[in-house]
XYZ file of C-alpha atoms in Angstrom:
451
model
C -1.925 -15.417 -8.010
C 1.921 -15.723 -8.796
C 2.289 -16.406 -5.297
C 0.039 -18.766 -4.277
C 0.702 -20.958 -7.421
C 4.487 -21.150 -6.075
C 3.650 -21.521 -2.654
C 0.786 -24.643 -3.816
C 3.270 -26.608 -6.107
C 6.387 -25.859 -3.158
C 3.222 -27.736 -0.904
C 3.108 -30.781 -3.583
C 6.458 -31.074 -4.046
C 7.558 -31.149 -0.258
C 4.817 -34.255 0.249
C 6.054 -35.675 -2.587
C 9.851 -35.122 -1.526
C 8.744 -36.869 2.501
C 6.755 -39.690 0.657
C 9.775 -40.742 -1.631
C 12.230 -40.786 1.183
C 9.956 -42.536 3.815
C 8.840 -45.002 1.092
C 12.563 -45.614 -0.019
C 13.885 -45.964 3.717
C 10.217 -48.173 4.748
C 11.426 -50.524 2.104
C 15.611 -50.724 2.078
C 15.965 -49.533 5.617
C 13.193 -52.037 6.777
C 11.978 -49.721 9.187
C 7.931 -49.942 10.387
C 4.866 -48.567 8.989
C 5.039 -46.376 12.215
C 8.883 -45.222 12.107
C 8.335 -44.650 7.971
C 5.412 -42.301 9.146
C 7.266 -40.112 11.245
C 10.111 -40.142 9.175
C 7.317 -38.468 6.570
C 6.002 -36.075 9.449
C 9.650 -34.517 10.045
C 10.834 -34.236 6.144
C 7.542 -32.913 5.267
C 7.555 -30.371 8.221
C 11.527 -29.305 7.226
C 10.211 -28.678 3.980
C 7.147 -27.256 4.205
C 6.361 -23.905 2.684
C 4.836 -22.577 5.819
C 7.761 -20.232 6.453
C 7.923 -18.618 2.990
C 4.369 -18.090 3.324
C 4.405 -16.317 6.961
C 6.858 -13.924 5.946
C 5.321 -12.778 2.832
C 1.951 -12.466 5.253
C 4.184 -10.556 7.881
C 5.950 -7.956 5.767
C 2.450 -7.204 3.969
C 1.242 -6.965 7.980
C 4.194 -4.527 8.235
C 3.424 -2.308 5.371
C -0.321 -2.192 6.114
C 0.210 -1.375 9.924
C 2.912 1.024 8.869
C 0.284 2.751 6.255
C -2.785 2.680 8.425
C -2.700 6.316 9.795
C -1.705 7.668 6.079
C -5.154 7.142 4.693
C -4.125 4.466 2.324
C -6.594 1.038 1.888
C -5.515 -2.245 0.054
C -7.984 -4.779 -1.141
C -6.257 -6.800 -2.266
C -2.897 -7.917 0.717
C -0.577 -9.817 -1.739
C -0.346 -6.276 -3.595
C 1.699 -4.719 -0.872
C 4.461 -7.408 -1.292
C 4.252 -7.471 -5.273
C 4.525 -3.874 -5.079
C 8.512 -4.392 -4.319
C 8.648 -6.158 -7.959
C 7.418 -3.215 -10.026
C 10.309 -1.440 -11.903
C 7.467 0.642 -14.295
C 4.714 3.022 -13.257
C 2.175 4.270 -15.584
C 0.442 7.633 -15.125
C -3.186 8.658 -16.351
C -2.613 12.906 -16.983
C -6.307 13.903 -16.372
C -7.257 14.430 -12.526
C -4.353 12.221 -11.455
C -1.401 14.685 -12.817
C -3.500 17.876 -13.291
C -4.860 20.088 -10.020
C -8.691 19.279 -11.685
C -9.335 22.721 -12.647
C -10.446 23.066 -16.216
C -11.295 26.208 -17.640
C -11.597 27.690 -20.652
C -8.264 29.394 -21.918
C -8.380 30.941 -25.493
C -11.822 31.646 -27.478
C -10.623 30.922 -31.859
C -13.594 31.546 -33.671
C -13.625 31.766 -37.552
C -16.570 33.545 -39.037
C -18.917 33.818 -35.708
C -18.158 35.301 -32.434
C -16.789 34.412 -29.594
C -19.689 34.129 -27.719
C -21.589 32.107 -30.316
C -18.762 29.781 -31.276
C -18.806 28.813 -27.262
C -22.678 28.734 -27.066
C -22.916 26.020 -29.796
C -20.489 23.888 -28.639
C -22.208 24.299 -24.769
C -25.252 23.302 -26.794
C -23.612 19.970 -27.756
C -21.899 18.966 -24.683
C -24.506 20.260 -22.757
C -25.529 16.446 -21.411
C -21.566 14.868 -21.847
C -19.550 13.118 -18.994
C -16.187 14.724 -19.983
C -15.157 17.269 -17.260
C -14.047 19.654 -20.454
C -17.720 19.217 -21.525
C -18.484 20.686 -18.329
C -16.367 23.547 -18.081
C -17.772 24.366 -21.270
C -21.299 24.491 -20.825
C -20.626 25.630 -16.906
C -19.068 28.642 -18.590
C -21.628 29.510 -21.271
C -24.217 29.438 -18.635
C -22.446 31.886 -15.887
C -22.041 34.180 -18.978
C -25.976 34.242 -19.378
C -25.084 32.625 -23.508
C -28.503 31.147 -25.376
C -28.013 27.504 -25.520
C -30.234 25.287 -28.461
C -31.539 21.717 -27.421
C -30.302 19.380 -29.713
C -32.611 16.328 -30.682
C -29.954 13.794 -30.796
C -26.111 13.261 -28.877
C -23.713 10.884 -29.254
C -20.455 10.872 -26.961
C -17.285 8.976 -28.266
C -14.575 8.140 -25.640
C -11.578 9.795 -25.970
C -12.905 11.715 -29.321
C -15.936 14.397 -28.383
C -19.052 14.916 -28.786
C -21.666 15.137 -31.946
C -25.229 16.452 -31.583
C -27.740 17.883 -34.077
C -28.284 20.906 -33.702
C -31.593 22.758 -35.575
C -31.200 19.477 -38.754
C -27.677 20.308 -38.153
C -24.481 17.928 -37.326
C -22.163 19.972 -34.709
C -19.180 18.189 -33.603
C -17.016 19.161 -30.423
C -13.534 17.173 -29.959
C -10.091 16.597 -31.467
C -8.981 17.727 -35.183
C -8.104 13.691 -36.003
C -11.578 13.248 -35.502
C -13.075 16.003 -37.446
C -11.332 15.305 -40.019
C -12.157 11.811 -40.496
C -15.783 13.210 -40.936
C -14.333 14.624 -43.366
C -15.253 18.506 -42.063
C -13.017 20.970 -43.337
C -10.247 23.105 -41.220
C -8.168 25.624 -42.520
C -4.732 26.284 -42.626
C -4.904 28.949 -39.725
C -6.904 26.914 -37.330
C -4.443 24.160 -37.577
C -1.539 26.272 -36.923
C -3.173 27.686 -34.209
C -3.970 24.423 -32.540
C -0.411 23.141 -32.342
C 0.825 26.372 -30.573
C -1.775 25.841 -27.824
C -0.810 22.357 -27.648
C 2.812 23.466 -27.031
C 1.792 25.867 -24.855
C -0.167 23.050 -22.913
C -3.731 23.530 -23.787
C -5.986 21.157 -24.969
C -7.633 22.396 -28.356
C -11.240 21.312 -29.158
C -12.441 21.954 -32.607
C -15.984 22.816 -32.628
C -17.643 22.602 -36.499
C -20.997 22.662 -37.655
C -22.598 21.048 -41.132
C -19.088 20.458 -42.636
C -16.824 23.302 -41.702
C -14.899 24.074 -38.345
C -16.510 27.106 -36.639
C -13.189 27.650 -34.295
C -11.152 26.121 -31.364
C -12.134 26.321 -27.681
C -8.615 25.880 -25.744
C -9.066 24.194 -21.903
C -6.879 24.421 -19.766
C -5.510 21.711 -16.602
C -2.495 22.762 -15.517
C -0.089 19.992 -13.869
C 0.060 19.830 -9.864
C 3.370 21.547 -8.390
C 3.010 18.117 -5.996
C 2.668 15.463 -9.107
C 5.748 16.976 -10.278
C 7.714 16.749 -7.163
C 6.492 13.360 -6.922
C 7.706 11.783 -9.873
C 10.782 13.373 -9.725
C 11.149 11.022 -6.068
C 9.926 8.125 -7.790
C 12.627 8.479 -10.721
C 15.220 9.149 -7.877
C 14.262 5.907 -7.058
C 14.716 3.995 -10.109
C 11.809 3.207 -11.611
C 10.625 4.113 -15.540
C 7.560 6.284 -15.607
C 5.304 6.150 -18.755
C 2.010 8.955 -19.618
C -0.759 7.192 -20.794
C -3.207 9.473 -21.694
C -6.122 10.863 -24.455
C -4.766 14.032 -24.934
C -2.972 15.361 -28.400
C 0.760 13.970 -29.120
C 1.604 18.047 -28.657
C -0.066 17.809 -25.030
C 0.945 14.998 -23.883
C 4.864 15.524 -25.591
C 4.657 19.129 -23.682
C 3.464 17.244 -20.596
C 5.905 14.537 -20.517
C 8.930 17.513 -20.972
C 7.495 19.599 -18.220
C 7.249 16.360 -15.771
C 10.279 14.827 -17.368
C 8.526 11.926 -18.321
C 10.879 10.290 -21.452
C 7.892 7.446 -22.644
C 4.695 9.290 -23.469
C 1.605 7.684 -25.377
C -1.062 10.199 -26.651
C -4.360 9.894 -28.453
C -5.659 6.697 -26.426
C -8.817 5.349 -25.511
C -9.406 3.373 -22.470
C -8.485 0.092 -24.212
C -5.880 1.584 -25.820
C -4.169 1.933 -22.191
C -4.637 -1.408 -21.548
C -2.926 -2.092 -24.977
C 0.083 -0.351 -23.933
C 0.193 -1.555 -20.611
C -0.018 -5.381 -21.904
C 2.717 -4.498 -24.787
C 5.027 -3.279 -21.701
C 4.466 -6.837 -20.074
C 5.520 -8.566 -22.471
C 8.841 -6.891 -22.669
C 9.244 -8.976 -19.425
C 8.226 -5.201 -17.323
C 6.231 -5.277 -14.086
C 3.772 -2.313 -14.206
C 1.680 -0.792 -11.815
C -1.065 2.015 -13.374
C -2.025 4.954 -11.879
C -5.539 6.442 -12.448
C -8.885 6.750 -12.178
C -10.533 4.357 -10.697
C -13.440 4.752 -12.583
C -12.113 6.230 -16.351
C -9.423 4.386 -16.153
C -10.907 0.705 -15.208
C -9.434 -1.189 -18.869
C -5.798 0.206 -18.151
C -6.179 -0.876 -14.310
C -7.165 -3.831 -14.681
C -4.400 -4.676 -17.062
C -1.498 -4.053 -15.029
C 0.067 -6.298 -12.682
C -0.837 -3.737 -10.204
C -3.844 -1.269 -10.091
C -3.363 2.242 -7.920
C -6.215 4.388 -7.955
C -5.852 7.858 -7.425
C -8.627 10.320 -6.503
C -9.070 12.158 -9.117
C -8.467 15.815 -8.834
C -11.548 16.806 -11.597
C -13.921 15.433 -8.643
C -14.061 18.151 -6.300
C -16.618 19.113 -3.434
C -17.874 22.361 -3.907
C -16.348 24.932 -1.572
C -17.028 28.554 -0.584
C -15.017 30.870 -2.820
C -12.412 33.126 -1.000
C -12.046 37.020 -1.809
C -8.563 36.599 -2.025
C -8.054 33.651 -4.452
C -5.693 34.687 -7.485
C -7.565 34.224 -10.792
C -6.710 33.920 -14.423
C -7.418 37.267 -16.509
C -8.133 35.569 -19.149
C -10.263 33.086 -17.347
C -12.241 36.156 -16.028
C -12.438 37.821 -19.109
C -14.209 34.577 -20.130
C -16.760 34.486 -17.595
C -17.701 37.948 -17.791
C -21.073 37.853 -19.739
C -22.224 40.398 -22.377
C -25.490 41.640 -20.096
C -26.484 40.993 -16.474
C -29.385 38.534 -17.170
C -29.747 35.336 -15.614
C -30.267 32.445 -17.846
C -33.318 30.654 -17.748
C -33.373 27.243 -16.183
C -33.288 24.470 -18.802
C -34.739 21.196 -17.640
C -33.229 18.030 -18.284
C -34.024 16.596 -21.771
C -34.289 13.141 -19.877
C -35.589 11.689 -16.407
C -32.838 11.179 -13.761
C -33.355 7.013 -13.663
C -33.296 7.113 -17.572
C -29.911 8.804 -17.506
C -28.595 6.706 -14.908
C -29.633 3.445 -17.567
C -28.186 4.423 -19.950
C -25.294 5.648 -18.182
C -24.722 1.874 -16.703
C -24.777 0.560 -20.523
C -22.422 3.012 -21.634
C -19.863 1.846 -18.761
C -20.642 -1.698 -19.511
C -20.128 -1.270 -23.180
C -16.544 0.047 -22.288
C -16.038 -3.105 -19.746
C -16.040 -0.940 -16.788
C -18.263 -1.299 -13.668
C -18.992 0.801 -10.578
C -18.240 -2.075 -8.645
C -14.307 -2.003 -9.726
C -11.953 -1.680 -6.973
C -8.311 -1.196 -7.311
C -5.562 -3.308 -5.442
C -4.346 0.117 -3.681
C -6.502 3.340 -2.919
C -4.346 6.100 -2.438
C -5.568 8.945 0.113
C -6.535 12.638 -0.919
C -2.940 13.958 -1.130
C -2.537 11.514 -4.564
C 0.941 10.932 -5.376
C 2.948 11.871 -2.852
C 1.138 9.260 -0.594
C 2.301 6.817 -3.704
C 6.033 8.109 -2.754
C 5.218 7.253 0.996
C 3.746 3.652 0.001
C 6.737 2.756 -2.268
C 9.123 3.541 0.868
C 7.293 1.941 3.338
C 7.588 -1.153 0.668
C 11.200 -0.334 0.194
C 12.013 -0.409 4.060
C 10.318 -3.936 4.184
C 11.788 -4.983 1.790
C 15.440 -5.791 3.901
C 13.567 -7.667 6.659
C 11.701 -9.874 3.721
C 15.171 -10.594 2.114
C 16.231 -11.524 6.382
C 13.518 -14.229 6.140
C 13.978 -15.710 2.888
C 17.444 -15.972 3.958
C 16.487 -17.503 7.394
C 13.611 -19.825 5.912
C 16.230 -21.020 2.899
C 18.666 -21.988 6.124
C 15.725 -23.897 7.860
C 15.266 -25.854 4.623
C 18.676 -26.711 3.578
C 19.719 -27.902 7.512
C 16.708 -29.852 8.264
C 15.802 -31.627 5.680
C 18.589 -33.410 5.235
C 18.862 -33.992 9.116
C 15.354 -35.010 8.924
C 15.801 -37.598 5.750
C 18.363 -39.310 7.369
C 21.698 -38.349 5.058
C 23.642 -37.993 7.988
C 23.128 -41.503 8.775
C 25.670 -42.244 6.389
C 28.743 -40.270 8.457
C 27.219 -42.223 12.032
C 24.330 -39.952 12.640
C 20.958 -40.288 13.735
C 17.561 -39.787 12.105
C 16.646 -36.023 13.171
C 13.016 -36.857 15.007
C 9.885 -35.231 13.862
C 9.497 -33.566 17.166
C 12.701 -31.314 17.105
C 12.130 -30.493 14.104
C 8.497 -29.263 14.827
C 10.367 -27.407 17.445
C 12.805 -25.423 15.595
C 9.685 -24.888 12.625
C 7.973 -23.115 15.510
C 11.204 -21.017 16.768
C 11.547 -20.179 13.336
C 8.088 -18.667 13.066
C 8.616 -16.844 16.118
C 11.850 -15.404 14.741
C 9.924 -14.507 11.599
C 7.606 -12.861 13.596
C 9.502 -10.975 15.756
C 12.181 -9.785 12.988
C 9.222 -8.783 10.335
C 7.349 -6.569 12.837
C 10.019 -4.866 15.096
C 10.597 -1.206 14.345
């Protein structure tokens, strides 16, 4: 939009600029109607913005050629060259900087076993969105665990989940939360929470009538890629920041183990976007990378949106025999008897869910019809690394013709106004310099698009 402003009022101000100095030469120079018009043609055509606006065209042309057999799509062209401006790059941690496989880490129960401390908390979250929601309940259900139907639900973004249980309030989510429903935690289930934090786990409290039952710890452990990749991108000089809903231990633990310095924890979608605007006006380009879907508020904030498939959305695969597994994760899944467990039917009809499903998203100003600027492939962020190069390369050949068009403008237009008429030269005519405009497109051309 930046753009195209500059390039409209560089259009006004070039006609303006040809009608002032055929109007001032048609009436001191007494010159024709006819001679003042094609005095107008040739200063307007020196001046024009056409060759600023080819070459940002061209290098985009460059970068998009270069990135077509990488996997990479751009809605939006302009992005490609405002890409080059960004000197800040914000990171989503969920399914953009994890490998997408949550599972359940460490079982705390207080006063109830382990077993029934996960089966209530799979019978809240048995109908939430949150991929942790579904490890959970995923889990209690390979281990064959009783789940209750609750008779109301209520998920809240970035918090976790309340249901009523049997006339009874059970809560799933973060301890800041909890607390501010006033439920009570004790001293060893706090301490307990921070050294999984460390540690890198996500803690989720899980308390029923007023009193926390126990922690659930998941478990998304950062891609060895994600890390290699922002590494490159520091090399490069740009600031990275973690925007993400996890607990200040997490996301402090995260942002040491990727070397990220700027962390923000404990944020909502809108929140994100907060953050992101708050950076802006610090006079920072930023470009977010996330979810195209969970992260719409925060995308469509920054000056640049990158969406990343996330990792937490994966096609199901065969499992192989010789696939290393977590003990603990095992230990986990193992279930107390062989039984199946029963099929449950859905508490609501499929088009009912997907209603209300479209007014939740709505309510939290997202929409499935949201597409980022760039779409990066199924590799993630090292196909980010590969994009900012690409722009990077381009970016000598743009700074060739800016130089080239500046020369144009400063040569001709003078020539063309008749200034050199003053040291015994003649008026440049329109025709030449239509002539060199179109050698200096072809230059353009040619110098944006060899290899």
């Amino acid at each position: 939009m930046k753009k195209m402003f500059s390039s409209f009022f560089h259009f006004i101000a070039s006609v303006v600029l040809a009608a002032g100095i055929a109007g001032y030469w048609y009436i001191a120079g007494d010159i024709s109607i006819e001679t003042a018009s094609e005095l107008f043609l040739g200063i307007f055509l020196a001046a024009s913005p056409l060759p600023f606006i080819v070459s940002r065209w061209l290098i985009a042309l460059r970068i998009k050629r270069r990135l077509h057999d990488s996997g990479v799509t751009c809605s939006r062209m302009s992005a490609l060259t405002e890409l080059l401006h960004v000197d800040t790059i914000a990171f989503n941690r969920n399914g953009t900087l994890t490998e997408g496989s949550v599972f359940i880490s460490a079982l705390v129960p207080e006063g109830m076993t382990q077993g029934s401390l996960l089966a209530l908390a799979a019978s809240a979250e048995r109908e939430a969105t949150h991929p942790y929601a579904h490890a959970l309940y995923d889990t209690a259900v390979q281990r064959g665990l009783h789940l209750q139907r609750h008779s109301a639900a209520r998920e809240t973004e970035s918090f976790g989940v309340e249901a009523l249980i049997a006339r009874t309030p059970v809560r799933v989510g973060k301890k800041e939360w909890l607390q501010e429903e006033n439920i009570e935690i004790s001293a060893a289930l706090l301490t307990r929470a921070d050294q999984l934090a460390t540690s890198g786990q996500t803690p989720l409290f899980v308390s029923s009538s007023k009193y926390a039952r126990g922690i659930i710890a998941v478990r998304d452990d950062v891609r060895a890629e994600a890390r290699r990749a922002l590494i490159a991108l520091k090399e490069r000089g740009l600031s990275l920041i973690l925007l993400t809903g996890e607990t200040k231990r997490l996301a402090n633990a995260t942002g040491k183990e990727l070397r990220i310095s700027e962390v923000r924890a404990d944020l909502a979608g809108t929140d994100k976007a907060r953050e992101i605007r708050l950076l802006q006006s610090r006079g920072a380009v930023v470009a977010m990378v996330g979810d195209p879907m969970a992260d719409q508020p925060a995308l469509r904030a920054a000056d640049i949106s990158i969406g990343c498939p996330s990792s937490l959305e994966k096609q199901p695969t065969p499992e192989e025999e010789d696939t290393p597994r977590d003990p603990l994760h095992e230990e986990l899944m193992r279930g107390q008897n062989d039984e199946k467990p029963s099929e449950m039917e859905p508490l609501m009809p499929p088009e009912d869910a997907a209603y209300f499903e479209a007014q939740a998203l709505r309510n939290q100003g997202r929409s499935t019809s949201f597409m980022p600027d760039i779409v990066l492939d199924k590799e993630g962020l090292p196909s980010l690394v590969t994009l900012w190069d690409t722009c990077n390369a381009a970016r000598a050949r743009a700074k060739q013709n800016r130089w080239l068009s500046l020369l144009f403008l400063f040569l001709f237009t003078p020539a063309a106004a008749g200034v050199l008429t003053f040291f015994d030269a003649t008026v440049l005519p329109y025709p030449i310099v239509g002539g060199a405009l179109v050698l200096l497109l072809i230059l353009l051309i040619v110098n944006a698009l060899r290899e």
